[in-house]
XYZ file of C-alpha atoms in Angstrom:
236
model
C 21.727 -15.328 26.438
C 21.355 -15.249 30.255
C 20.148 -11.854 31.621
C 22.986 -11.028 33.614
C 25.215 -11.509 30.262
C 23.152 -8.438 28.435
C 23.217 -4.684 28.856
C 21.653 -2.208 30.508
C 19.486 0.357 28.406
C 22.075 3.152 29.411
C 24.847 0.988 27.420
C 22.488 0.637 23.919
C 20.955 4.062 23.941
C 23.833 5.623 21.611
C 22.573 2.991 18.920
C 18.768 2.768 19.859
C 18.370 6.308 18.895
C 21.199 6.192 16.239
C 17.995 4.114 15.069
C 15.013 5.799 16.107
C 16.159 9.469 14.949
C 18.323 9.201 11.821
C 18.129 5.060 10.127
C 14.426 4.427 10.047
C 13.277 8.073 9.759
C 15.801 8.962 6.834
C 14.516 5.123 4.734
C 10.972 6.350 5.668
C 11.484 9.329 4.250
C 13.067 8.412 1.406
C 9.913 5.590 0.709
C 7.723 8.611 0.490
C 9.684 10.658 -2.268
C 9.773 7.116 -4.346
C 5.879 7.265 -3.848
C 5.481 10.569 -4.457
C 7.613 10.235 -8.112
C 5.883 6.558 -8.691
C 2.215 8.451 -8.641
C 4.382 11.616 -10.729
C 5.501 9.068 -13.322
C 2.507 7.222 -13.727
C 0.130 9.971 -13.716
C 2.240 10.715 -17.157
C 2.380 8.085 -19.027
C 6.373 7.564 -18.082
C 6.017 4.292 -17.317
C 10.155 3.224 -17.615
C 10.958 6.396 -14.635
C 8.156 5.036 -12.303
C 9.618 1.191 -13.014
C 12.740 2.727 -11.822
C 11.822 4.143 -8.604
C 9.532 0.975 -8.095
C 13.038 -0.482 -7.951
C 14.368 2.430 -5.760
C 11.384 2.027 -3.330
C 11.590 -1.798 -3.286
C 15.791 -1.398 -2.364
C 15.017 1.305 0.525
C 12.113 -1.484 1.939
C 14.708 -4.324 1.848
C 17.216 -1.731 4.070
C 14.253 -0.821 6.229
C 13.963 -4.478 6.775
C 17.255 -4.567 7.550
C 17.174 -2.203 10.240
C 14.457 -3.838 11.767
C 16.289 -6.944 12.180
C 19.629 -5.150 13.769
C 17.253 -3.479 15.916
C 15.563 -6.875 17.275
C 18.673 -8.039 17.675
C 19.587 -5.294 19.553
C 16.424 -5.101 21.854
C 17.909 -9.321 22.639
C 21.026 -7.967 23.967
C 18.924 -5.935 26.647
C 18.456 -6.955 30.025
C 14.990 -7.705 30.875
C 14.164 -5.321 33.554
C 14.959 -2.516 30.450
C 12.666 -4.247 27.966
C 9.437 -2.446 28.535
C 11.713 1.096 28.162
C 13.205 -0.304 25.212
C 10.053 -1.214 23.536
C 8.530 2.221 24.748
C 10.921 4.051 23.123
C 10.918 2.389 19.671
C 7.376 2.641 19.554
C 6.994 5.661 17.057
C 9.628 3.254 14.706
C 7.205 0.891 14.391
C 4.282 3.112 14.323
C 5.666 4.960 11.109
C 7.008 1.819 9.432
C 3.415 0.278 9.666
C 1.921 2.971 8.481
C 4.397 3.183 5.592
C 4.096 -0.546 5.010
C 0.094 -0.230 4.829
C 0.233 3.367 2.893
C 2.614 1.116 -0.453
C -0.094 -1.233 -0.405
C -2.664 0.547 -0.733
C -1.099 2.765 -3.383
C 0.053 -0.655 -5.411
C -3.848 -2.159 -4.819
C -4.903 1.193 -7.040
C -2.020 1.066 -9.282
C -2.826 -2.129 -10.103
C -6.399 -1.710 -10.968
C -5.890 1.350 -12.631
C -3.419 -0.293 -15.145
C -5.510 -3.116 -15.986
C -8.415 -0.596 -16.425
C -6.429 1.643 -18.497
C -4.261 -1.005 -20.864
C -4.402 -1.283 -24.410
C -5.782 -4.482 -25.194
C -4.228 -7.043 -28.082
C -6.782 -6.476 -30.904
C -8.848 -8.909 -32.464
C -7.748 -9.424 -35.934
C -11.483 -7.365 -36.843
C -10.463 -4.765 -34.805
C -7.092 -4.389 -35.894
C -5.190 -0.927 -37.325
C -3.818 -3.421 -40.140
C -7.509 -4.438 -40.973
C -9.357 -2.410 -43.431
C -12.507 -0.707 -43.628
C -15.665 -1.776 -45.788
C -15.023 0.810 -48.256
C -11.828 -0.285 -49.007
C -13.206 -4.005 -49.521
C -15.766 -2.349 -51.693
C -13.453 -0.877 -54.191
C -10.963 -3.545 -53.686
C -14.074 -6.247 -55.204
C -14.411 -3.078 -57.613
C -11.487 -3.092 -58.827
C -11.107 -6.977 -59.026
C -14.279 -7.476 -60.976
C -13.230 -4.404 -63.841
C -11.345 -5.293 -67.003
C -9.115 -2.584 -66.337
C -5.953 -3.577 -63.661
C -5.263 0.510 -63.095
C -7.756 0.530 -60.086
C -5.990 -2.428 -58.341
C -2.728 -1.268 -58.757
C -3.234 1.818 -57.201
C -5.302 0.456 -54.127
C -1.834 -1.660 -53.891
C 0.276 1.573 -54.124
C -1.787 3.090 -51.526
C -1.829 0.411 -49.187
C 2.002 0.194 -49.492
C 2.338 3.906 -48.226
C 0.111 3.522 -45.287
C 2.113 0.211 -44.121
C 4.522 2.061 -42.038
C 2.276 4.272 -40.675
C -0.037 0.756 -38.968
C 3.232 -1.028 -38.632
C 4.258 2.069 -36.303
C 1.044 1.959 -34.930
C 1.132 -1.565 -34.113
C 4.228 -1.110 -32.378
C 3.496 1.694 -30.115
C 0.271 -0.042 -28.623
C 2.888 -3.178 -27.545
C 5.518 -1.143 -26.369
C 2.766 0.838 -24.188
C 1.434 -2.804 -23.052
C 4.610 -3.837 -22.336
C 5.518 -1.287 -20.391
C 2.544 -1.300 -18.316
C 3.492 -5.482 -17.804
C 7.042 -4.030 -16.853
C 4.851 -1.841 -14.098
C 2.525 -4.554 -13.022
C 5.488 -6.669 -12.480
C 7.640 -4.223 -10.439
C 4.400 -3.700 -7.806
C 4.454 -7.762 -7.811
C 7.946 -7.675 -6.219
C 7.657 -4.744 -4.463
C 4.648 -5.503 -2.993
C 6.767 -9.345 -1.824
C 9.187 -7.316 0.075
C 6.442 -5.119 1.591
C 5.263 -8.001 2.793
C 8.564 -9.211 4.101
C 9.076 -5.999 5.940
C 5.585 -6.624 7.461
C 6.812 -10.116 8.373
C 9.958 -8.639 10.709
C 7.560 -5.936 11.913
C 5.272 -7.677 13.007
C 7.617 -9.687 14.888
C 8.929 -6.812 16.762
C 5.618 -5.581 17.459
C 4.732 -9.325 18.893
C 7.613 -9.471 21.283
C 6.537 -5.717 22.537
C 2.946 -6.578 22.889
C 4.218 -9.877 25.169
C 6.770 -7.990 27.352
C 3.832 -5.495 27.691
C 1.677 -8.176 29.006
C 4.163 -9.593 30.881
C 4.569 -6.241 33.018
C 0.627 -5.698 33.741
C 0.559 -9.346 35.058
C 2.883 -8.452 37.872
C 0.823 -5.971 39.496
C -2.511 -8.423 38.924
C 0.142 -11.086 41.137
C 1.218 -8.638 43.671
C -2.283 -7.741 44.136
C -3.270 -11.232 44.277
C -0.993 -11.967 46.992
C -2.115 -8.871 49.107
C -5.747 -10.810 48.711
C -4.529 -13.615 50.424
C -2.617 -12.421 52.792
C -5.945 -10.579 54.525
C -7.507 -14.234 54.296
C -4.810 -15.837 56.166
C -4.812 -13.370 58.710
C -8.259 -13.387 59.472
C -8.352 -17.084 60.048
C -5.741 -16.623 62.407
């Protein structure tokens, strides 16, 4: 788009801080209450809520990205002259969603290590609640080796009326390992759109930082030109 085709900064102020003051603030906010219940959640053992605001969280990142791209978009539609005001004022945005963006990752980096630490691992068929102890293999050989079948039989009756209280123990140590997979996999993916968001804000942040540049290398010009403007005239 040619520059005298775009706007001046007076014509896009109504959405710039449409963006700056209610859009980005209100998903940023809402990023930290999804934290805040994540670290609630986890912290007791309720791993399904904090898998559903890892989903919450992961939704309000994919708006902020969003936003981010309307308001690059926006910032293309400006004339250049207003560019430097533009990016001056959407500075803070930026800012806060870095900030945000870095906070998430370092919360998912400890989440992470903390649920590998912390997860019930798949027995080994020695260690197993099914498995029995040695003096249950003692009297089972007992019982075996007498002429009398009564001991056997009643090893077999008690083993029969602890088998639903290992199966249900079996069971609750894989449902808690699944869930705690479920977990893992929901900072995966939220972590891949954090890293998406990054990917538009840094963007933004790179066409700043070269309109910034772009504005202190006038003055280094102007003054260059004053420079040689003394030379000339003293040779003349």
């Amino acid at each position: 788009m040619d520059d005298e085709d775009k706007l001046p900064l007076k014509r896009v102020e109504f959405s710039l801080n449409k963006f700056n003051e209610v859009a980005i603030p209100h998903h940023l906010d809402l990023l930290r209450q999804h934290k805040a219940n994540i670290i609630k959640y986890s912290a007791a053992g309720e791993w399904a809520r904090a898998r559903a605001e890892q989903t919450h969280a992961r939704r309000v990142a994919a708006q902020l990205r969003g936003l981010l791209a309307e308001l690059d978009a926006l910032r293309r539609r400006v004339r250049d002259a207003d560019l430097a005001r533009f990016d001056a004022q959407t500075q803070r945005s930026r800012d806060t969603t870095l900030r945000a963006i870095v906070d998430y990752l370092g919360l998912i980096e400890a989440s992470c290590r903390a649920l590998v630490s912390s997860s019930p691992r798949r027995r080994l068929p020695g260690s197993s609640p099914v498995s029995i102890d040695r003096a249950s293999e003692a009297q089972v050989a007992a019982s075996a080796t007498s002429t009398e079948s009564v001991g056997v039989v009643a090893h077999a009756l008690e083993d029969d009326a602890l088998a639903p209280h290992i199966q249900l123990v079996v069971q609750h140590d894989e449902a808690a390992l699944r869930e705690r997979e479920e977990l893992l996999r929901g900072w995966s993916e939220l972590q891949a759109e954090l890293r998406a968001l990054h990917d538009v804000w840094q963007t933004a942040q790179a066409a700043a930082l070269a309109q910034r540049e772009q504005v202190l290398r006038v003055p280094l010009r102007l003054n260059y030109l004053g420079d040689w403007s003394q030379l000339t005239f003293l040779f003349l």
